[in-house]
PDB file of C-alpha atoms in Angstrom:
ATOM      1  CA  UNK M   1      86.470 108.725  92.463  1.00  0.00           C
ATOM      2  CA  UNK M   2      90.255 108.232  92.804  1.00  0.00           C
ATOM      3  CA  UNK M   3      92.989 108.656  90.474  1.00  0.00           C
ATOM      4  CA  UNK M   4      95.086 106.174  90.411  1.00  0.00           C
ATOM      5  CA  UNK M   5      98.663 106.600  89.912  1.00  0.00           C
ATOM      6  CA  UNK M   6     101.356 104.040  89.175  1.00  0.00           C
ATOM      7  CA  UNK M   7     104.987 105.177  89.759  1.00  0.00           C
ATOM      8  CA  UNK M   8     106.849 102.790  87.875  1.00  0.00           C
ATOM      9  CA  UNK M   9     110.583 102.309  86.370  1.00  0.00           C
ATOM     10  CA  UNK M  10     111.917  99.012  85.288  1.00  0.00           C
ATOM     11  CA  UNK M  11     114.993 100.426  86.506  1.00  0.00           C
ATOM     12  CA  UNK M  12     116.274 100.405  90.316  1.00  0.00           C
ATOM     13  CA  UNK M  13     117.696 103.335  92.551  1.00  0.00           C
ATOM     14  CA  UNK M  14     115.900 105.966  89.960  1.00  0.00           C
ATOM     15  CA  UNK M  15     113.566 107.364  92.917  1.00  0.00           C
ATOM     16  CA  UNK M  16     110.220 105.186  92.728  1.00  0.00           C
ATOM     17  CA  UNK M  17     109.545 104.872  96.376  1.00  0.00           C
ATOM     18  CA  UNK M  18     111.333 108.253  97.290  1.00  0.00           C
ATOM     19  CA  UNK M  19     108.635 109.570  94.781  1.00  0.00           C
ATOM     20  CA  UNK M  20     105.889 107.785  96.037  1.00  0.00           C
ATOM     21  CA  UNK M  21     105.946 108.423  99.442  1.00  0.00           C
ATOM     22  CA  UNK M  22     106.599 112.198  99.620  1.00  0.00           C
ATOM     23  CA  UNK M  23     104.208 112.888  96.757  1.00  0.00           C
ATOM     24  CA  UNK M  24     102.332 110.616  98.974  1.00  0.00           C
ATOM     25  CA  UNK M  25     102.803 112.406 101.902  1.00  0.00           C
ATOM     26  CA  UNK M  26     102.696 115.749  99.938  1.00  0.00           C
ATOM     27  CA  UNK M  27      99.051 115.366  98.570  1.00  0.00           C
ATOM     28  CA  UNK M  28      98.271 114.509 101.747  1.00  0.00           C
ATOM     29  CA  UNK M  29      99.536 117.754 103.244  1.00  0.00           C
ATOM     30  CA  UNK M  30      97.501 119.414 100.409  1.00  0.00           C
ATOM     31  CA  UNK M  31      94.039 118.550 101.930  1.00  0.00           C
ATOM     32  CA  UNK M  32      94.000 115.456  99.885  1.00  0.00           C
ATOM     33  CA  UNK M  33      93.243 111.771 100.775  1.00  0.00           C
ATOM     34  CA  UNK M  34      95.409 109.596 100.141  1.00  0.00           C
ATOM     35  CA  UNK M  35      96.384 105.819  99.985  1.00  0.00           C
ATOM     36  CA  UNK M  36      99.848 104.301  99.185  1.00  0.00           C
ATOM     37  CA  UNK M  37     100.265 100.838  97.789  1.00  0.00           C
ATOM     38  CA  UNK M  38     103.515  98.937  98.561  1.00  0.00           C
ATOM     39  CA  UNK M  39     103.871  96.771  95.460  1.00  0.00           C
ATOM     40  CA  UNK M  40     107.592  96.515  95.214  1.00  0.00           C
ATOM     41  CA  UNK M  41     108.901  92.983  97.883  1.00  0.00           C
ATOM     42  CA  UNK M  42     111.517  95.171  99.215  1.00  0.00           C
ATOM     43  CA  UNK M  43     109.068  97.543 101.013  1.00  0.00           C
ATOM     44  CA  UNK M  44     110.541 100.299 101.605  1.00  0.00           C
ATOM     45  CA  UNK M  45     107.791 102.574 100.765  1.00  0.00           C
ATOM     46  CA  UNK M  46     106.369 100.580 104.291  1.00  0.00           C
ATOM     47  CA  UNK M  47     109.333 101.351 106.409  1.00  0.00           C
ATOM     48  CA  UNK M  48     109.830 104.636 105.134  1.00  0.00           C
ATOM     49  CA  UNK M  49     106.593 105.608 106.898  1.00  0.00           C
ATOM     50  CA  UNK M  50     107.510 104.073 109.949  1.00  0.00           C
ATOM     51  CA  UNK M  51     105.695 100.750 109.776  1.00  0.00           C
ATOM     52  CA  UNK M  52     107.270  97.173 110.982  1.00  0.00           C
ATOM     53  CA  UNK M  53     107.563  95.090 107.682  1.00  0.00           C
ATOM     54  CA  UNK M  54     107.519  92.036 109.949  1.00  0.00           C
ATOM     55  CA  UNK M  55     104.141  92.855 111.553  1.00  0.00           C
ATOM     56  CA  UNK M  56     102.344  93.506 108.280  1.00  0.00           C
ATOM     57  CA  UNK M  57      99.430  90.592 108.248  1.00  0.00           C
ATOM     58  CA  UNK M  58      97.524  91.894 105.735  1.00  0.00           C
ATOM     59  CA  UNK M  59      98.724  93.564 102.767  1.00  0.00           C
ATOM     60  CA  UNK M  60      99.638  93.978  99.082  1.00  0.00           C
ATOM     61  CA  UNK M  61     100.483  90.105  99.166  1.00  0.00           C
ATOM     62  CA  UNK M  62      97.119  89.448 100.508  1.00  0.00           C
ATOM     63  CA  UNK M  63      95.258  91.769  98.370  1.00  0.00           C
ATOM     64  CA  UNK M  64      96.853  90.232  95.082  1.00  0.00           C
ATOM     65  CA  UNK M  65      95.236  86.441  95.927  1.00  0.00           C
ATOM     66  CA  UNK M  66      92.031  87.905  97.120  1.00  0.00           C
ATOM     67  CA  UNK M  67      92.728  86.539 100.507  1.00  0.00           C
ATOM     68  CA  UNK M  68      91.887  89.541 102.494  1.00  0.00           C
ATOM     69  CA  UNK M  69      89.556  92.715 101.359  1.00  0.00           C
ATOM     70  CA  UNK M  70      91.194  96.015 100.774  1.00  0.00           C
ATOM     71  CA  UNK M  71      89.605  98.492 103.421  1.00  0.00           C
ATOM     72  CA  UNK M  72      90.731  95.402 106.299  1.00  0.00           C
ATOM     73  CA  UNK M  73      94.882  96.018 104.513  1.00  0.00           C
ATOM     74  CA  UNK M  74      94.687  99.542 105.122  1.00  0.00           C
ATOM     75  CA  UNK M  75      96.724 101.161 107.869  1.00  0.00           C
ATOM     76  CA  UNK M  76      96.747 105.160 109.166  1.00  0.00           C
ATOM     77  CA  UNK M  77     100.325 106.575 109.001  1.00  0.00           C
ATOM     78  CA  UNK M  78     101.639 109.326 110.765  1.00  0.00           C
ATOM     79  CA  UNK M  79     101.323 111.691 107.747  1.00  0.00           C
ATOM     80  CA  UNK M  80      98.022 113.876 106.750  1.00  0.00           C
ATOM     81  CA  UNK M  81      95.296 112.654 105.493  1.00  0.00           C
ATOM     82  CA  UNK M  82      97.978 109.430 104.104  1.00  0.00           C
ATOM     83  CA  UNK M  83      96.963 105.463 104.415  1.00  0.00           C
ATOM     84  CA  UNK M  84      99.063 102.792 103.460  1.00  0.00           C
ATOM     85  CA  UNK M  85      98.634  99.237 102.121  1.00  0.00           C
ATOM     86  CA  UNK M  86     101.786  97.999 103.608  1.00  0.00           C
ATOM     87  CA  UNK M  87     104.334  95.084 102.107  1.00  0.00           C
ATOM     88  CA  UNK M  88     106.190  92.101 103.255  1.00  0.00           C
ATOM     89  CA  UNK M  89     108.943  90.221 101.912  1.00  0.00           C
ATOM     90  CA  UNK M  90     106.551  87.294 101.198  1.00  0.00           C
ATOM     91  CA  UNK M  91     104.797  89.595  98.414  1.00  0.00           C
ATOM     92  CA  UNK M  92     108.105  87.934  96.066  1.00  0.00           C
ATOM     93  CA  UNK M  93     106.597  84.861  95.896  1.00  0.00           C
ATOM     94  CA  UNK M  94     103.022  86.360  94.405  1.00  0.00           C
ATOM     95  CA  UNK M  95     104.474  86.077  90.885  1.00  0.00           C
ATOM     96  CA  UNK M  96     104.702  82.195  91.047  1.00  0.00           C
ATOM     97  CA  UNK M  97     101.764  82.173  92.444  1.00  0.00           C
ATOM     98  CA  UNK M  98      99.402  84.223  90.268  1.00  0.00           C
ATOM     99  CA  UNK M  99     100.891  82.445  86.945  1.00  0.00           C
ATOM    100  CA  UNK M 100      98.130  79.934  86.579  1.00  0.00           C
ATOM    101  CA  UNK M 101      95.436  82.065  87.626  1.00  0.00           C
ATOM    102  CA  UNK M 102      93.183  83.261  85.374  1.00  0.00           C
ATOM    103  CA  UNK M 103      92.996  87.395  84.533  1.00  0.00           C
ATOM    104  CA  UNK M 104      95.915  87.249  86.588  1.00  0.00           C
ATOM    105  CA  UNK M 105      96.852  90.694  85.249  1.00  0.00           C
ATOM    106  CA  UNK M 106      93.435  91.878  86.816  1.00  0.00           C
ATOM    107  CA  UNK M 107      94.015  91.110  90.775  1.00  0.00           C
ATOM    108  CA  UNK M 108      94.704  94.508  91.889  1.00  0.00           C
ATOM    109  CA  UNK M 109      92.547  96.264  89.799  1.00  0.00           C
ATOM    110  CA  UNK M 110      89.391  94.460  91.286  1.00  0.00           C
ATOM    111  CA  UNK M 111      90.629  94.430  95.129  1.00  0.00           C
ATOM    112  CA  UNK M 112      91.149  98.094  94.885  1.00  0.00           C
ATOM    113  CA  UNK M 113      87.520  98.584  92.805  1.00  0.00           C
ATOM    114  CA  UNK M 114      85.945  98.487  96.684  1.00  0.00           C
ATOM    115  CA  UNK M 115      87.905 101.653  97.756  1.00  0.00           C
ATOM    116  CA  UNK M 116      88.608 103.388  94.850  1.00  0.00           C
ATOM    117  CA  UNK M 117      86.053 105.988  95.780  1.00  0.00           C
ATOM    118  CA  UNK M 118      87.058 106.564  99.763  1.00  0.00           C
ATOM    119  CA  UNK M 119      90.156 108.565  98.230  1.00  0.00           C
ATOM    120  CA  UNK M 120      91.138 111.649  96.125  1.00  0.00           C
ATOM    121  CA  UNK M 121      94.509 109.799  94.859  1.00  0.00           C
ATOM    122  CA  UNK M 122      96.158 106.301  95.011  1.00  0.00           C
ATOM    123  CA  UNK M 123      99.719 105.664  94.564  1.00  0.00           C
ATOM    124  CA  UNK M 124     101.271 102.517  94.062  1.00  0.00           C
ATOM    125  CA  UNK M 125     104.910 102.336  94.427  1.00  0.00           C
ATOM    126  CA  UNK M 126     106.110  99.488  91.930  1.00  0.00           C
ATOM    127  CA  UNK M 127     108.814  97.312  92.080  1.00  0.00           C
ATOM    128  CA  UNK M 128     112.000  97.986  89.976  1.00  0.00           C
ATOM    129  CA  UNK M 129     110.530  94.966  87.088  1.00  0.00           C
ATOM    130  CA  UNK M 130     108.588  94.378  84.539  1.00  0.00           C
ATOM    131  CA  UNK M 131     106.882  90.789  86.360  1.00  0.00           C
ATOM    132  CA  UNK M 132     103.330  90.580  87.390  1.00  0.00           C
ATOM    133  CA  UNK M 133     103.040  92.847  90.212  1.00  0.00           C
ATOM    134  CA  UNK M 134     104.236  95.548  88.212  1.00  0.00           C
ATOM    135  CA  UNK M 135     101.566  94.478  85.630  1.00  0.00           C
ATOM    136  CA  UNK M 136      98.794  94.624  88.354  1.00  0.00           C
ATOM    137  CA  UNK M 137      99.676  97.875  89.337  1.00  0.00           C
ATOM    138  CA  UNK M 138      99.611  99.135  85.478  1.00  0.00           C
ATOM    139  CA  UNK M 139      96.456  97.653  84.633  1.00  0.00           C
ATOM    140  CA  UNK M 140      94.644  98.755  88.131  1.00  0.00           C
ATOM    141  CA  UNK M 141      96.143 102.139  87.679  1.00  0.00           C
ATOM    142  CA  UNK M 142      94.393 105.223  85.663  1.00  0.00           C
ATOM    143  CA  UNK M 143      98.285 106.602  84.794  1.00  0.00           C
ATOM    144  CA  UNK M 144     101.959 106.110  85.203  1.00  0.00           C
ATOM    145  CA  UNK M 145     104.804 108.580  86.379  1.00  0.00           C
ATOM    146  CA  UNK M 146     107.855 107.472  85.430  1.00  0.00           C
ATOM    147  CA  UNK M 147     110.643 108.880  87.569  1.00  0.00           C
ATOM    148  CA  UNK M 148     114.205 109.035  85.750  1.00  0.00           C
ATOM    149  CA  UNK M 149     117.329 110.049  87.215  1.00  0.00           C
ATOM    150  CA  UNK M 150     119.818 112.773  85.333  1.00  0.00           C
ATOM    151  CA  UNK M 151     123.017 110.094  84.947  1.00  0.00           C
ATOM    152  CA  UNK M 152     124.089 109.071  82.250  1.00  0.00           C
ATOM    153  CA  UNK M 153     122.102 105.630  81.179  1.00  0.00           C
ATOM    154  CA  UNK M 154     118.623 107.932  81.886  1.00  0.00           C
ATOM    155  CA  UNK M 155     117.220 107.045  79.093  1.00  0.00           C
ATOM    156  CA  UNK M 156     117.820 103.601  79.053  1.00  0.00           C
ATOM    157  CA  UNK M 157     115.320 101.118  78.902  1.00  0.00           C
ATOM    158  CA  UNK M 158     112.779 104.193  78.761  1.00  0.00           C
ATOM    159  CA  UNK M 159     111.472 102.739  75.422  1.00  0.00           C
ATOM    160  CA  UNK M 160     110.811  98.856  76.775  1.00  0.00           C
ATOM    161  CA  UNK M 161     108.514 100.388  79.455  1.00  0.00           C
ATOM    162  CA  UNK M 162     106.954 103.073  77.175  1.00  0.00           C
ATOM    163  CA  UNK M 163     105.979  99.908  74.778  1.00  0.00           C
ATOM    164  CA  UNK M 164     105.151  97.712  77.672  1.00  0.00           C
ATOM    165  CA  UNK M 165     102.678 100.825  78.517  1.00  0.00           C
ATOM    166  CA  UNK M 166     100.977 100.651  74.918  1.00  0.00           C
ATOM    167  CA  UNK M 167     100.540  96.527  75.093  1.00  0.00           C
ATOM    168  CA  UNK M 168      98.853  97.266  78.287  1.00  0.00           C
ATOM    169  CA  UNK M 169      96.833  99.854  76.896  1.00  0.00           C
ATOM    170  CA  UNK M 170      96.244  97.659  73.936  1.00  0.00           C
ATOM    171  CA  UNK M 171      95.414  94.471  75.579  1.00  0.00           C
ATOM    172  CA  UNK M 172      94.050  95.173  78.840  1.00  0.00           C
ATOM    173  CA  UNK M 173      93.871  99.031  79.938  1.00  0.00           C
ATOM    174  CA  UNK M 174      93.315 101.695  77.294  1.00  0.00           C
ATOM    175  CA  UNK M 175      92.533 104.337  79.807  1.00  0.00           C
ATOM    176  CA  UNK M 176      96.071 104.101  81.093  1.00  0.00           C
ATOM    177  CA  UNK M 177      97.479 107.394  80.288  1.00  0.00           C
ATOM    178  CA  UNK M 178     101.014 108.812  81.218  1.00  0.00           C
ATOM    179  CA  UNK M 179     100.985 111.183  84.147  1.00  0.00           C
ATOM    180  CA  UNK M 180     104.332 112.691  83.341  1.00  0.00           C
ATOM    181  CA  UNK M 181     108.416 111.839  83.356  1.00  0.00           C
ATOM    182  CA  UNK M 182     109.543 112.829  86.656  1.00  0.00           C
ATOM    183  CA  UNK M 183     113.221 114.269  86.394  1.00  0.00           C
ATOM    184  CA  UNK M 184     114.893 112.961  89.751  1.00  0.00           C
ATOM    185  CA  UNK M 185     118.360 113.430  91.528  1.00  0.00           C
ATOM    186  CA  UNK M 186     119.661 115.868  89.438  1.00  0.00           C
ATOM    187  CA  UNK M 187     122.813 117.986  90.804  1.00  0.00           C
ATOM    188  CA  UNK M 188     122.393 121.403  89.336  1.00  0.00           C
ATOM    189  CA  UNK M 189     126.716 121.269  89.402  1.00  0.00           C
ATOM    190  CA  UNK M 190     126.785 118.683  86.869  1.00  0.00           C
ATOM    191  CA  UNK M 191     127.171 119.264  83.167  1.00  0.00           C
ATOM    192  CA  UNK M 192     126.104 115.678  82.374  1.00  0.00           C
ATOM    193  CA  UNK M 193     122.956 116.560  85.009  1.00  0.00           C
ATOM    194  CA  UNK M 194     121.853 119.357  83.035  1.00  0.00           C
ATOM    195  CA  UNK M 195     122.527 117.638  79.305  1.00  0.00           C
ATOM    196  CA  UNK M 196     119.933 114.589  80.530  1.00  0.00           C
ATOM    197  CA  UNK M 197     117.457 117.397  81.264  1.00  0.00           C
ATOM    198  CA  UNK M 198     117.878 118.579  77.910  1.00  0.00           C
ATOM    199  CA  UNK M 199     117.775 115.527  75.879  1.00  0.00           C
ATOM    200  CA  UNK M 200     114.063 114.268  78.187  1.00  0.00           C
ATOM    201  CA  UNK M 201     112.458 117.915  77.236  1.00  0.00           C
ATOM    202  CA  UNK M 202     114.032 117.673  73.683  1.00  0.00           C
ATOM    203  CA  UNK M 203     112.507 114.193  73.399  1.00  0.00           C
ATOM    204  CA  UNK M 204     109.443 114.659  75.164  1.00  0.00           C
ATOM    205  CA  UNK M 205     108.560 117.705  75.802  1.00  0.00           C
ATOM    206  CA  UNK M 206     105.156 118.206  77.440  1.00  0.00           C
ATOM    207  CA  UNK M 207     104.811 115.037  79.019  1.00  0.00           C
ATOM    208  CA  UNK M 208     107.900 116.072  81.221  1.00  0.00           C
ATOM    209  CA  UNK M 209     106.903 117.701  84.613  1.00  0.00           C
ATOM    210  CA  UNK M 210     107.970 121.107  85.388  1.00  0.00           C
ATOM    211  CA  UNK M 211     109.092 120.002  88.690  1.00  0.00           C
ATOM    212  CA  UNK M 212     112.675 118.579  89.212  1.00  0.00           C
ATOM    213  CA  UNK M 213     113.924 116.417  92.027  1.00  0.00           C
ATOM    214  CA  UNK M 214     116.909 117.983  92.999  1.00  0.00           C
ATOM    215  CA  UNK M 215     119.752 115.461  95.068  1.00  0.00           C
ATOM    216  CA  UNK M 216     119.241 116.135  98.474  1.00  0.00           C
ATOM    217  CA  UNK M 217     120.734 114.809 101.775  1.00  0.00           C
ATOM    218  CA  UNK M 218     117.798 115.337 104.045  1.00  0.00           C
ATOM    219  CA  UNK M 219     115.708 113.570 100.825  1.00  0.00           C
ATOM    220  CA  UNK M 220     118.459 110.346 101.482  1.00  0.00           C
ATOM    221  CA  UNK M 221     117.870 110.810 105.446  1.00  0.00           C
ATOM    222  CA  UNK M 222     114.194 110.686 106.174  1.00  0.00           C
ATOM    223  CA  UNK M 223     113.501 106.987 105.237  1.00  0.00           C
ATOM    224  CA  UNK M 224     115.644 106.014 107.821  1.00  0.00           C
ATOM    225  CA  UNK M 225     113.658 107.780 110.371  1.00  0.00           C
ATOM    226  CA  UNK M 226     110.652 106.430 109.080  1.00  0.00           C
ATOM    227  CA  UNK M 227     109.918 109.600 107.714  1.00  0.00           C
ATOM    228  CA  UNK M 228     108.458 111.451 104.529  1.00  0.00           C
ATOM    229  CA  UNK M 229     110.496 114.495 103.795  1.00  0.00           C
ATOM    230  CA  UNK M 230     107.635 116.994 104.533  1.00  0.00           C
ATOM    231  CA  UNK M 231     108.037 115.594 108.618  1.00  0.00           C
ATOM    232  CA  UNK M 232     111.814 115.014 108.581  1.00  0.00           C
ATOM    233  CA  UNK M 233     112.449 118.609 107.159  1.00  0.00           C
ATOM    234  CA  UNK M 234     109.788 120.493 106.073  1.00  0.00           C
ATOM    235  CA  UNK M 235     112.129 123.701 104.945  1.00  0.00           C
ATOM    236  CA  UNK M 236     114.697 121.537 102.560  1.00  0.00           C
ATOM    237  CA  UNK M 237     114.771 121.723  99.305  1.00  0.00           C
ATOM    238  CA  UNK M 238     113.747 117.855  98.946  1.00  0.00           C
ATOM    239  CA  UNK M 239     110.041 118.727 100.465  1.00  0.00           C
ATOM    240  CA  UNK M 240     110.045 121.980  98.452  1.00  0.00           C
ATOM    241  CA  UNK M 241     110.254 119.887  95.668  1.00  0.00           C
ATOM    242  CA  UNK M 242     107.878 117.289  96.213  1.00  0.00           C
ATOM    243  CA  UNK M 243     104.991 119.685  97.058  1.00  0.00           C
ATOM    244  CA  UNK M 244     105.842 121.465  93.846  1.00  0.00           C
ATOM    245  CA  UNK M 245     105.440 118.296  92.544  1.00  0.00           C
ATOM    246  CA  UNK M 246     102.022 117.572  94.249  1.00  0.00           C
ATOM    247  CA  UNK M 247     100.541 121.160  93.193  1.00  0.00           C
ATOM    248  CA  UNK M 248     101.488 120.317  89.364  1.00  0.00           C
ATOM    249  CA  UNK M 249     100.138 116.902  89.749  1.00  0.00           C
ATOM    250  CA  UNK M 250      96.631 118.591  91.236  1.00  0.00           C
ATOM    251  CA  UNK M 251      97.065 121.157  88.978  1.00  0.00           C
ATOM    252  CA  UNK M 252      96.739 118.850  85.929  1.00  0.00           C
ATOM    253  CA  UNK M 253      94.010 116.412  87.177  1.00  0.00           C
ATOM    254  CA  UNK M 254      91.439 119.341  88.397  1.00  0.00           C
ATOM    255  CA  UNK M 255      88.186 118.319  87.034  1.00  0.00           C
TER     256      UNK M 255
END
């Protein structure tokens, strides 16, 4: 059965989708299989492997009002052993949508139920909010990495999601664990780069990954090639990285 894996910050520009598609893309080069979820309206976890946002039919906007079945969303990438359930701008108006429903908070759990087992992992790249998608994901998902950037407001509004995390494990998903704090972007030149590091460890200690995203300009360049880093440049330091990053995430969920 697949593990699901929410990568989630409330926060913007920390390195959700940058995260999710190269450990994506990473797993996938590690003999895994893999499907990516493209909950965030912006999709750039979509165009970043190379798929037209304005052909998508079916996808995570679909899947969240039950209007289409999962395995008919799913579309091969370029990359390993990696699907996708693409996005579309439309997916912005699913919050307005899903507010009367009932178990609204439930939508992407059951869609995914169907497919759950056809894969070794499932990422879902999240949306940089707190709203209902982000909900979805957190309730369908099994944990939550939470990437966070080495500037100086890091740790800001780190507690809101930690508590939103325990009033979803509370009220609707108390198998939700936390995968890890992903340290991202962090410039090895930079004193204030280096204190962040300390304060996450000092702070949280084993629930940080051993792995650090290091700033990287072929990391910044591949998405606009429609790339994951492990195709665009295979040898930098970003892909290094991020297949660290898949061996420690393997590492830790071996049965």
């Amino acid at each position: 059965m697949g593990k699901i894996i929410a990568i989630a910050n409330q926060k913007g520009g920390v390195g959700k989708t940058t995260t999710s598609v190269n450990l994506a893309a990473s797993l996938g080069v590690l003999e895994q299989k893999v499907l990516l979820i493209d909950a965030d309206p912006q999709a750039n976890a979509t165009s970043g492997l190379n798929i037209d946002v304005d052909s998508v039919i079916n996808g995570t906007y679909q899947l969240l009002e039950h209007s289409t079945l999962a395995k008919d969303a799913i579309v091969k990438t370029d990359s390993p052993n990696l699907d996708i359930i693409p996005a579309h701008i439309d997916l912005v108006a699913i919050e307005i949508e899903l507010v009367d429903k009932e178990e609204r908070e439930y939508m992407l759990r059951k869609a995914v139920e169907s497919i759950k087992d056809d894969y070794d992992f499932i990422i879902i790249d999240c949306a940089p909010s707190l709203g209902l998608i982000t909900l979805n994901a957190l309730v369908a998902a099994d944990s939550v990495m939470i990437p966070i950037q080495c500037e100086y407001f890091a740790l800001e509004g780190l507690g809101k999601l930690l508590n939103t995390v325990k009033d979803i494990q509370r009220i609707h998903n108390k198998e939700l664990d936390i995968e890890g704090l992903l340290l991202t972007m962090h410039d090895s030149r930079l004193r204030l780069s280096n204190q962040v590091v300390e304060e996450v460890k000092k702070h949280f200690e084993s629930m940080v990954f051993k792995t650090i995203i290091q700033r990287n300009v072929r990391l910044s360049e591949a998405p606009s090639y429609g790339e994951s880093i492990i195709k665009y440049d295979a040898t930098s330091r970003g892909a290094e990285n991020y297949i660290n990053l898949a061996h420690e995430v393997l590492k830790k969920n071996q049965k």
